[in-house]
């Protein structure tokens, strides 16, 4: 029996080699190889570092070719993981797909390979698409399913991607968390069995996990060495990423989490799975991150090539106690420090039910006349007077049971028929039903009304402080209640498409109770994300380290907040707080009137320094140098321009003991042949920069030997932020 199976496998393998055509899908440094021919199965053969046509035979000859179906489906010869499972209208639960055509064409963004497959018996068509983005090392994949039968079919499983991987000493890096501790990095050796990254929050999907992972092919993952595959699912809803690991075989499937989400596909309807994006690096985790950062800036962030303003957000400064005087004073003080944008957070709206706490008013997006008698006009005028931009907070997908919106439209709330509402924040928060086009219009109207009345608004923070609580929609048909997790996000995307079509330049920040929506499903509509409600500079080093694995600094909002920190109660010097925030998109979240004049003067200098290095941080390549997770007492990272003529370097002392070892730090990404002047960006006393200031050192020494830091990082919470400038 075993021999028979072996013969069958060998037969399938050789027939694909004899008859099928190879389709090589390449980026500058990676390649993916598919073999396909009409009437046969489409086979996944290779994904790794770049190969050329002349290397293809070598992939087969070396035994590297996988020869497994590029999109295995359920029903025939079923053992093992499958990417898709359906039930036809006659109850048959099988699919048997063969290739019909393969097309390769070029779009503005990418080289696209489209494998059209059809079932041998049923009028079921599946297109598998691979998209190799130009000038980046990202290839993405997804499928489009078309039901050409007269009757509906039911989809029970619908992964975006199915990837075989060579089994070896595989380690997985992934991210997990909780409110205030999102994006924490975890790394583990994969053992046999299944490792699953999943999310079932329904609405915010990156507080507890992130739909992203790195997979090292050769042991414990390193920053700049070793082969690492990185993948992320561009989806804002529930997800399921499965590593199916056996002694000799290993595959990854990634897609929408199908649990309680079976989907009825009507005749002629097309179901499109979200994009799964991947890269393959021979330069360790650093290579994966840099590839994703470039892709994000080039293709996935709204206006990813436009530098972001330095902003002050009012939340930790005044919380719900918004009023005209306080806003004016914050605008004026921040402008005097060199700030560029003021964002009024929660607490500005609701009249019948004023928004004084988190328990009312969501949906009643009218300015509170008592708090802000001059209206939003008063605030935009004040910002204009002080020569900074104005932004505003909204949470448009939500309502409270204590709100005029809820009183008027209780049917717009997600609910289970015949049962009372479950509530979130404040004991009253509920979620609007975005599957309903009327609700979509309402949510679009929140932004559209604000922008039409106040075209001077330059920025909006779009918050979402609730998971999907009650699983039920008054809009969806009773047979399609199981579509809610999916249709909600399609509805949200519709609204965001409309907003972007009308307001392409409005800067939008995505936020979900902190870092609950750091995903590539939503990022294309946004310019940046709120990383976490935890603004403690020490914990931010860990948090931002995790985020930096897949998401670029330009999008990572990082704010200097009060001493003592509101989330951890920790006291950290202002310089350290700035040095951490300056490694992302710098902002502040503080009441300036509580700062000393000395602190304000320091903040002004740090803001000026950030403006100088902003292009390096926001558009440069990231090199993570010493990980806070490695318990070396310090953490260090740097950004380098593509021309390697400038860099921004950071080091933080993250633990403090007498006589502790402080390792020297080797830089990376520089040009060994170039010489660089070191500039201390944030010396506490302007005229007393650190001893490295002004020194000119070659890239070779900085990268091969590094800099010694024990005398510079003596005190608790000492840190350095340096600019490196090429000296001709
Ligand atoms: C949660 C966000 O993460 C905070 O920054 C703030 O905007 C509050 N919501 C406001 O309610």
XYZ file of C-alpha atoms and ligand atoms in Angstrom:
739
model
C 0.000 0.000 0.000
C 2.780 2.373 1.003
C 4.573 1.658 -2.271
C 1.421 2.332 -4.220
C 1.103 5.749 -2.592
C 4.757 6.443 -3.297
C 4.294 5.523 -6.954
C 1.260 7.771 -7.164
C 3.233 10.633 -5.652
C 6.179 10.068 -7.972
C 3.808 9.798 -10.912
C 2.173 13.092 -10.053
C 5.581 14.700 -9.589
C 7.043 13.550 -12.880
C 3.890 14.333 -14.829
C 3.975 17.905 -13.549
C 7.590 18.110 -14.605
C 6.888 16.739 -18.026
C 3.759 18.617 -18.951
C 3.356 21.648 -16.789
C 4.778 25.028 -17.593
C 6.759 26.850 -14.944
C 5.683 30.315 -13.909
C 8.390 32.243 -12.151
C 7.128 35.146 -10.052
C 9.988 37.357 -8.933
C 10.832 40.530 -7.041
C 14.352 42.006 -6.920
C 15.439 39.511 -4.219
C 12.787 36.798 -4.027
C 11.119 34.262 -6.322
C 8.090 32.023 -6.198
C 7.665 29.161 -8.652
C 4.371 27.638 -9.713
C 3.952 24.924 -12.289
C 0.620 24.703 -14.033
C -0.938 23.402 -17.224
C -4.520 23.258 -18.476
C -6.345 20.231 -17.132
C -3.776 19.615 -14.406
C -3.351 20.631 -10.802
C -1.532 23.869 -10.131
C 1.594 23.089 -8.087
C 3.580 25.201 -5.678
C 7.258 24.442 -6.269
C 9.450 27.045 -4.600
C 9.518 30.234 -2.542
C 12.789 31.728 -1.447
C 15.629 33.932 -2.552
C 15.572 35.087 -6.165
C 16.247 32.562 -8.914
C 16.318 33.002 -12.667
C 14.840 30.860 -15.439
C 18.154 29.042 -15.719
C 17.921 27.969 -12.043
C 14.526 26.304 -12.348
C 15.861 22.910 -13.352
C 18.208 23.109 -10.369
C 15.223 23.567 -8.053
C 13.750 20.308 -9.345
C 17.077 18.461 -9.451
C 18.047 19.435 -5.909
C 14.810 18.022 -4.543
C 13.765 21.466 -3.336
C 10.582 21.589 -5.422
C 7.520 20.970 -3.245
C 5.213 19.703 -5.977
C 2.153 20.213 -3.762
C -1.099 21.817 -4.877
C -0.890 25.587 -4.763
C -4.452 25.701 -3.393
C -5.560 22.348 -1.966
C -9.310 21.942 -1.603
C -11.406 19.583 0.477
C -13.278 16.495 -0.590
C -11.172 14.055 -2.549
C -8.155 12.328 -1.143
C -8.715 14.522 1.872
C -6.168 13.835 4.617
C -4.295 16.940 5.700
C -4.969 20.641 5.780
C -6.997 22.197 2.999
C -7.353 25.839 1.964
C -11.008 25.641 0.982
C -14.104 23.605 1.763
C -17.576 24.088 0.273
C -20.942 22.356 0.133
C -22.737 22.408 -3.205
C -26.502 22.811 -3.317
C -26.955 19.036 -3.731
C -25.019 18.337 -0.541
C -21.801 17.245 -2.233
C -18.904 18.497 -0.102
C -16.068 17.995 -2.550
C -14.105 20.096 -4.995
C -11.712 18.881 -7.658
C -9.948 21.814 -9.276
C -7.776 21.793 -12.369
C -6.140 24.643 -14.206
C -8.088 26.287 -17.020
C -5.747 29.141 -17.945
C -2.770 31.012 -16.536
C -2.335 34.710 -17.304
C 0.619 36.896 -16.480
C 0.323 40.644 -16.893
C 1.675 43.911 -15.547
C -0.281 46.577 -13.670
C 0.949 49.952 -12.413
C 1.960 48.372 -9.139
C 2.923 44.823 -9.889
C 3.488 41.772 -12.055
C 0.401 39.649 -11.665
C -0.007 35.916 -12.206
C -3.579 34.681 -12.326
C -4.264 30.945 -12.273
C -7.852 30.240 -13.213
C -9.038 26.833 -12.022
C -12.359 25.108 -12.485
C -14.044 22.177 -10.866
C -14.202 19.058 -13.040
C -17.921 18.538 -12.329
C -19.517 21.648 -10.832
C -19.613 25.158 -12.381
C -17.253 26.449 -9.723
C -14.353 28.716 -10.675
C -11.454 29.774 -8.473
C -8.796 32.284 -9.460
C -5.582 32.174 -7.478
C -3.632 35.369 -7.781
C -0.011 36.160 -7.034
C 1.015 39.812 -7.110
C 4.713 40.708 -7.166
C 4.903 44.379 -6.159
C 7.370 46.395 -8.209
C 10.548 47.643 -6.531
C 9.815 45.830 -3.285
C 10.302 42.265 -2.160
C 6.662 41.601 -1.423
C 4.540 39.006 -3.181
C 0.918 38.796 -2.153
C -1.688 36.171 -2.856
C -5.441 35.683 -2.557
C -8.258 33.817 -4.273
C -11.486 34.837 -5.991
C -14.291 32.298 -6.015
C -17.097 32.428 -8.540
C -20.267 30.371 -8.178
C -21.593 29.748 -11.668
C -24.208 27.266 -10.485
C -27.882 28.229 -10.450
C -28.120 27.503 -6.731
C -26.109 28.993 -3.868
C -23.178 27.100 -2.392
C -21.807 27.388 1.139
C -18.167 28.176 1.828
C -16.935 26.653 5.098
C -13.261 27.370 4.706
C -11.662 30.031 2.546
C -7.972 30.645 3.190
C -6.149 33.347 1.254
C -2.876 31.464 1.095
C -1.468 27.990 1.395
C 2.313 27.698 1.578
C 4.451 24.605 1.920
C 7.678 25.139 3.869
C 10.762 22.955 4.219
C 10.860 21.394 7.663
C 13.973 22.064 9.694
C 14.864 24.004 12.803
C 11.927 26.357 12.265
C 11.254 29.159 14.722
C 8.250 31.411 14.681
C 8.137 35.046 15.787
C 4.663 36.413 16.507
C 2.973 39.112 18.519
C 0.484 39.025 21.311
C -0.868 41.338 23.938
C -3.579 43.019 25.868
C -4.690 46.632 26.292
C -1.589 48.691 27.111
C 0.757 45.829 26.218
C 0.008 45.151 22.580
C 2.452 43.800 19.986
C 4.695 41.953 22.448
C 7.170 39.786 20.575
C 7.226 36.039 21.235
C 9.671 33.650 19.586
C 9.528 29.897 19.782
C 10.812 26.775 18.134
C 8.043 25.036 16.253
C 7.464 21.475 17.301
C 5.225 18.943 15.603
C 1.542 19.716 15.808
C -0.338 22.850 14.956
C 0.479 26.364 16.028
C -2.376 28.752 15.430
C -2.528 32.544 15.468
C -6.170 33.456 15.538
C -8.457 36.272 16.350
C -12.145 36.342 17.140
C -12.609 39.898 18.436
C -14.737 40.651 15.400
C -13.910 44.296 15.091
C -10.495 45.233 16.453
C -7.970 42.546 15.668
C -4.494 43.406 16.914
C -4.870 43.940 20.631
C -4.480 40.283 21.525
C -2.544 39.060 18.462
C -1.449 40.354 15.094
C -2.072 38.627 11.759
C 1.678 38.682 11.089
C 4.492 36.209 11.697
C 8.087 35.540 10.821
C 9.380 32.053 10.281
C 13.066 31.297 10.561
C 14.293 28.427 8.425
C 17.519 27.852 10.293
C 17.225 28.075 14.026
C 16.681 30.889 16.482
C 15.976 33.931 14.327
C 18.662 36.561 14.049
C 18.346 40.215 13.143
C 20.610 40.354 10.112
C 21.478 36.734 9.274
C 19.577 33.650 8.273
C 16.655 32.868 6.027
C 13.348 34.176 7.300
C 9.905 34.168 5.722
C 7.566 36.965 6.838
C 3.824 37.026 6.230
C 0.851 39.179 7.105
C -2.846 38.968 6.332
C -4.248 42.306 5.172
C -7.557 42.003 6.981
C -9.256 43.976 9.736
C -11.513 41.190 11.015
C -11.117 37.713 12.463
C -8.187 35.704 11.156
C -6.730 32.245 11.325
C -3.088 31.504 10.560
C -2.211 27.849 10.961
C 1.247 26.312 11.003
C 0.718 22.622 10.355
C 3.988 21.007 11.388
C 4.983 17.377 10.912
C 8.330 15.600 11.034
C 8.809 15.791 7.313
C 6.277 18.277 6.027
C 5.091 21.670 7.016
C 2.532 24.033 5.584
C 1.073 27.393 6.480
C -2.450 28.489 5.723
C -3.666 32.013 6.349
C -7.023 33.656 5.892
C -10.232 34.908 7.426
C -11.188 32.891 10.483
C -14.048 30.769 9.195
C -15.334 29.844 12.652
C -19.051 30.804 12.894
C -18.609 32.534 9.531
C -19.766 30.087 6.870
C -20.603 32.087 3.780
C -23.481 31.474 1.381
C -22.339 32.350 -2.091
C -25.248 33.123 -4.385
C -25.335 32.189 -8.037
C -22.915 34.427 -9.989
C -21.602 36.007 -6.787
C -17.838 36.369 -6.369
C -16.120 35.964 -3.025
C -12.687 37.533 -2.723
C -10.416 36.594 0.162
C -8.108 39.230 1.698
C -4.575 39.678 0.464
C -1.848 37.717 2.239
C 1.503 39.454 1.754
C 4.855 37.779 2.209
C 8.554 38.269 1.824
C 11.606 36.071 2.086
C 14.810 37.441 3.505
C 18.314 36.041 3.593
C 19.187 38.920 5.924
C 17.254 37.728 8.935
C 14.327 39.501 10.523
C 15.751 42.902 9.634
C 15.406 42.102 5.931
C 11.767 41.095 6.424
C 10.958 44.318 8.273
C 12.667 46.578 5.747
C 10.794 44.878 2.887
C 7.442 45.411 4.590
C 8.276 49.003 5.530
C 9.126 49.865 1.928
C 5.983 48.165 0.663
C 3.894 50.008 3.261
C 5.275 53.401 2.293
C 5.078 52.723 -1.422
C 1.749 50.912 -1.690
C -0.107 50.423 1.538
C -0.287 53.661 3.489
C -2.371 56.549 2.352
C 0.208 59.069 1.124
C 3.080 56.991 2.468
C 5.543 59.361 0.823
C 4.422 62.468 2.710
C 6.162 63.259 6.016
C 3.972 63.331 9.127
C 3.434 66.317 11.378
C 4.538 66.524 14.990
C 1.326 66.675 16.977
C -0.051 67.287 20.447
C -3.041 65.121 21.352
C -5.262 66.397 24.165
C -6.220 63.008 25.677
C -3.742 62.518 28.518
C -3.581 66.283 29.010
C -7.270 66.901 29.789
C -9.090 63.596 29.109
C -12.834 64.421 28.764
C -12.418 67.934 30.209
C -12.325 69.618 26.833
C -13.180 73.337 26.728
C -12.326 76.336 24.590
C -9.839 77.897 27.026
C -7.959 74.686 27.638
C -7.808 73.911 23.915
C -6.599 77.453 23.115
C -3.921 77.224 25.745
C -2.711 73.825 24.505
C -2.633 75.079 20.925
C -0.683 78.172 21.896
C 1.863 76.362 24.085
C 2.442 73.578 21.583
C 2.881 76.011 18.755
C 5.469 77.860 20.860
C 7.375 74.559 21.241
C 7.494 74.172 17.466
C 4.561 71.741 17.170
C 2.730 71.461 13.878
C -0.692 69.967 14.615
C -3.087 69.943 17.552
C -5.580 67.079 17.918
C -8.616 67.475 20.158
C -9.415 63.999 21.460
C -12.578 62.607 23.068
C -15.016 64.756 25.065
C -16.031 67.507 22.585
C -19.520 66.404 21.506
C -23.062 65.623 22.662
C -25.611 68.146 23.923
C -28.614 66.220 25.209
C -26.030 63.797 26.613
C -22.726 65.646 26.989
C -19.701 63.421 26.560
C -18.178 63.867 30.026
C -17.276 60.218 30.549
C -16.970 57.104 28.445
C -20.593 56.155 29.039
C -22.617 58.310 26.643
C -23.042 60.290 23.429
C -21.251 58.250 20.746
C -23.184 58.929 17.573
C -24.231 62.454 18.584
C -21.507 64.184 16.618
C -22.520 67.776 17.366
C -20.131 70.008 19.226
C -21.053 70.517 22.891
C -22.149 74.142 23.074
C -21.285 74.626 26.718
C -17.757 73.312 26.453
C -17.033 74.881 23.083
C -19.354 77.881 22.600
C -17.378 79.039 19.572
C -17.794 75.640 17.944
C -15.153 73.930 15.890
C -14.706 77.236 14.056
C -13.327 78.663 17.313
C -10.723 75.910 17.419
C -9.683 76.014 13.785
C -9.401 79.804 14.113
C -7.217 79.438 17.190
C -4.995 76.885 15.417
C -4.733 79.177 12.404
C -3.787 82.097 14.630
C -0.957 80.047 16.092
C 0.048 78.692 12.741
C -0.607 75.029 13.402
C -3.071 72.550 11.965
C -6.156 71.231 13.696
C -7.377 67.640 14.069
C -10.293 65.972 15.824
C -11.215 62.615 17.429
C -14.166 60.496 16.321
C -15.419 56.976 17.012
C -17.920 56.692 14.189
C -18.671 52.946 14.246
C -20.063 53.123 17.780
C -22.930 54.362 19.900
C -23.972 54.306 23.550
C -27.324 53.195 24.893
C -27.266 56.700 26.395
C -27.288 58.716 23.168
C -29.738 60.400 20.832
C -28.587 58.101 18.034
C -29.525 55.008 20.006
C -32.914 56.506 20.901
C -33.603 57.208 17.256
C -32.152 54.076 15.652
C -31.933 51.115 18.028
C -32.221 48.882 14.934
C -28.829 50.156 13.762
C -27.099 48.417 16.655
C -25.695 44.889 16.393
C -28.049 42.705 18.393
C -29.380 39.217 18.847
C -33.107 39.229 18.259
C -35.142 38.903 21.450
C -32.181 39.444 23.764
C -30.950 42.492 25.643
C -27.853 44.346 24.459
C -24.412 43.449 25.719
C -22.506 46.642 26.427
C -18.854 47.621 26.463
C -17.033 50.713 27.746
C -18.894 52.675 30.405
C -21.502 49.913 30.622
C -23.307 51.497 27.651
C -21.149 51.222 24.529
C -22.668 49.349 21.597
C -21.569 48.720 18.009
C -23.306 50.019 14.879
C -24.288 47.518 12.205
C -22.010 48.386 9.315
C -23.513 45.694 7.114
C -26.479 48.068 6.731
C -26.012 50.598 3.887
C -28.007 53.187 5.866
C -25.521 52.859 8.702
C -22.671 53.090 6.209
C -24.170 56.363 4.977
C -24.432 57.604 8.543
C -20.781 56.773 9.285
C -19.624 58.357 6.047
C -21.755 61.385 7.015
C -19.912 61.784 10.337
C -16.717 62.552 8.460
C -18.370 64.246 5.508
C -20.397 66.642 7.689
C -17.365 67.612 9.722
C -15.271 68.170 6.613
C -17.987 70.029 4.721
C -18.628 72.410 7.606
C -14.978 72.698 8.636
C -12.694 72.179 5.666
C -9.801 73.368 7.831
C -9.791 70.090 9.728
C -6.570 68.458 8.583
C -6.503 65.279 10.673
C -8.886 62.813 12.245
C -8.231 60.140 14.813
C -10.677 57.290 14.102
C -11.101 55.308 17.293
C -12.928 52.038 17.998
C -13.134 51.036 21.639
C -15.223 47.912 21.444
C -15.082 44.384 20.153
C -18.068 42.952 18.353
C -20.323 42.135 21.267
C -23.665 40.798 20.083
C -23.508 38.590 17.022
C -26.619 39.543 15.096
C -27.806 42.029 12.491
C -31.300 43.370 11.840
C -30.167 44.041 8.273
C -28.694 40.709 7.196
C -31.142 38.049 6.037
C -31.877 35.343 8.607
C -29.999 32.810 6.436
C -26.960 35.047 6.280
C -26.395 36.002 9.899
C -23.176 33.986 9.688
C -21.827 36.634 7.276
C -21.677 39.289 9.970
C -17.969 39.044 10.868
C -17.118 39.405 7.183
C -19.809 41.808 5.967
C -19.054 44.216 8.813
C -15.558 44.729 7.459
C -16.725 44.942 3.873
C -19.133 47.671 5.028
C -16.341 49.458 6.857
C -14.151 49.282 3.747
C -16.997 50.721 1.638
C -17.224 53.709 3.929
C -13.473 54.199 3.939
C -13.342 53.961 0.128
C -15.895 56.758 -0.078
C -14.000 58.888 2.409
C -10.753 58.415 0.539
C -12.379 59.186 -2.811
C -13.678 62.493 -1.475
C -10.908 63.420 0.970
C -7.678 61.859 -0.314
C -5.447 64.252 1.602
C -7.195 64.185 4.972
C -4.727 62.616 7.400
C -6.419 59.743 9.233
C -5.097 57.902 12.249
C -6.512 54.460 12.988
C -6.889 53.716 16.687
C -8.703 51.027 18.632
C -8.399 51.474 22.378
C -4.718 51.950 21.605
C -3.092 49.497 19.200
C -6.068 47.315 18.339
C -6.052 48.035 14.638
C -2.465 47.811 13.459
C -3.159 45.771 10.329
C -2.705 46.066 6.566
C -6.415 45.594 5.975
C -7.136 49.093 7.233
C -3.820 50.862 6.745
C -4.378 51.637 3.046
C -7.142 54.018 4.121
C -5.113 55.579 6.906
C -1.859 57.452 7.243
C -0.838 56.126 10.630
C -1.927 54.167 13.691
C -2.059 54.794 17.413
C 0.391 52.229 18.686
C -0.872 51.764 22.227
C -2.581 53.683 25.008
C 0.513 52.845 27.004
C 2.793 55.867 26.631
C 5.330 54.734 29.241
C 8.673 55.201 27.472
C 10.207 52.030 28.896
C 7.371 49.719 27.888
C 7.091 51.544 24.562
C 10.598 50.319 23.673
C 9.322 46.724 23.795
C 6.007 47.530 22.186
C 7.474 49.542 19.336
C 10.092 46.857 18.758
C 7.284 44.391 18.075
C 5.384 46.844 15.864
C 8.528 47.636 13.870
C 8.683 44.021 12.696
C 6.007 44.703 10.080
C 4.960 48.361 10.293
C 7.064 51.411 9.416
C 8.105 54.246 11.731
C 6.276 56.874 9.671
C 2.966 55.268 10.700
C 3.848 54.484 14.308
C 2.489 57.256 16.531
C 4.768 57.669 19.506
C 3.978 60.338 22.087
C 5.847 61.980 24.940
C 3.555 61.975 27.971
C 3.616 63.110 31.572
C 6.016 62.218 34.295
C 4.675 60.251 36.175
C 3.275 58.042 33.467
C -0.492 57.566 33.631
C -0.441 53.887 32.726
C 2.508 52.502 34.693
C 3.096 55.218 37.285
C 6.762 55.297 36.286
C 8.924 58.413 36.418
C 11.249 58.709 33.456
C 13.357 61.741 32.488
C 12.011 63.902 29.684
C 15.082 63.281 27.522
C 14.528 59.504 27.600
C 10.838 60.013 26.834
C 11.737 62.143 23.814
C 14.493 59.797 22.653
C 11.965 56.941 22.555
C 9.195 58.948 20.872
C 11.636 60.330 18.314
C 12.212 56.819 16.968
C 8.668 56.805 15.585
C 6.247 59.509 14.444
C 6.911 62.016 17.224
C 4.032 63.544 19.121
C 3.117 64.690 22.607
C 0.222 63.727 24.835
C 0.573 66.002 27.827
C -0.836 69.192 29.331
C 1.881 71.759 28.466
C 0.818 74.016 31.304
C 2.011 71.346 33.736
C 5.505 71.371 32.218
C 8.289 73.507 33.704
C 9.823 76.260 31.559
C 13.022 74.205 31.468
C 11.117 71.184 30.153
C 9.349 73.282 27.555
C 12.686 74.638 26.364
C 14.036 71.088 26.113
C 10.913 69.966 24.233
C 11.396 72.829 21.804
C 14.960 71.762 21.088
C 13.974 68.107 20.724
C 11.176 69.030 18.310
C 13.626 71.062 16.228
C 16.027 68.111 16.227
C 13.270 65.730 15.161
C 12.408 67.968 12.225
C 16.030 67.619 11.151
C 16.015 63.802 11.283
C 12.359 63.311 10.294
C 13.115 62.215 6.711
C 15.640 59.663 8.002
C 13.223 58.160 10.540
C 10.099 58.340 8.422
C 11.607 57.224 5.092
C 14.853 55.458 6.039
C 15.717 51.786 6.493
C 15.438 50.373 9.989
C 18.255 48.376 11.577
C 17.470 46.910 14.975
C 20.792 46.627 16.790
C 20.257 45.375 20.351
C 16.905 43.883 21.265
C 15.244 44.801 24.566
C 13.996 41.201 24.607
C 17.586 39.917 24.849
C 18.107 41.260 28.391
C 21.375 43.020 27.639
C 20.473 46.035 29.776
C 20.160 48.251 26.715
C 18.134 48.494 23.536
C 19.338 50.147 20.359
C 18.149 50.785 16.829
C 18.886 53.074 13.909
C 17.494 54.358 10.633
C 19.657 54.938 7.567
C 18.774 56.836 4.395
C 18.776 54.818 1.155
C 21.812 56.882 0.045
C 23.577 55.976 3.315
C 24.581 59.589 3.803
C 22.622 60.113 7.028
C 21.409 58.037 9.924
C 19.550 58.425 13.205
C 20.822 56.260 16.053
C 19.187 55.539 19.415
C 20.304 53.675 22.497
C 18.366 53.287 25.752
C 19.444 51.962 29.107
C 16.583 49.711 30.123
C 17.875 48.224 33.358
C 20.050 49.704 36.052
C 22.465 47.962 38.406
C 25.772 48.929 39.983
C 28.741 47.759 37.941
C 26.556 46.327 35.191
C 27.963 45.408 31.800
C 26.970 47.706 28.996
C 27.858 46.151 25.668
C 29.280 48.265 22.895
C 26.849 48.685 20.045
C 27.723 47.892 16.452
C 25.841 49.991 13.942
C 24.482 48.679 10.666
C 23.345 49.782 7.224
C 26.055 52.440 6.822
C 28.625 52.637 4.046
C 31.904 51.227 5.378
C 33.844 53.568 3.096
C 32.112 56.725 4.280
C 32.954 58.865 7.272
C 30.215 60.162 9.540
C 30.036 63.066 11.972
C 28.100 62.204 15.146
C 25.689 64.857 16.384
C 24.041 64.688 19.797
C 20.414 65.534 19.075
C 18.966 65.813 22.561
C 21.659 66.850 25.037
C 19.969 67.817 28.309
C 22.023 70.988 28.444
C 22.351 72.577 25.058
C 26.002 73.450 25.524
C 26.935 70.097 27.068
C 26.519 67.453 24.383
C 27.816 63.937 25.005
C 31.453 63.057 24.343
C 30.593 61.516 20.965
C 29.268 64.818 19.656
C 31.300 66.160 16.733
C 33.449 63.034 16.367
C 34.022 61.838 12.804
C 34.187 58.032 12.529
C 34.229 55.729 9.533
C 31.297 53.503 8.665
C 33.720 50.581 8.899
C 34.549 51.239 12.559
C 30.960 52.045 13.458
C 29.735 48.803 11.925
C 32.599 46.404 12.638
C 33.583 47.637 16.089
C 30.769 49.929 17.189
C 30.734 52.549 19.892
C 31.482 52.058 23.593
C 28.695 53.303 25.805
C 29.503 52.375 29.414
C 30.595 55.906 30.334
C 27.623 57.471 28.532
C 24.852 55.357 29.996
C 25.719 55.495 33.668
C 22.493 56.769 35.136
C 19.155 55.043 35.279
C 17.120 55.839 32.152
C 20.027 57.347 30.315
C 19.695 57.392 26.556
C 21.244 58.844 23.439
C 19.812 60.060 20.163
C 22.480 60.802 17.564
C 22.406 61.949 14.014
C 25.122 60.634 11.696
C 26.031 62.984 8.869
C 28.315 61.964 6.044
C 31.501 64.014 5.924
C 32.870 64.420 2.404
C -8.913 55.175 23.339
C -7.726 55.755 22.644
O -6.741 54.790 22.463
C -7.208 56.934 23.447
O -6.052 57.439 22.863
C -8.285 57.977 23.518
O -8.541 58.484 22.237
C -9.531 57.380 24.125
N -9.934 56.188 23.458
C -10.653 58.367 24.093
O -11.815 57.847 24.563
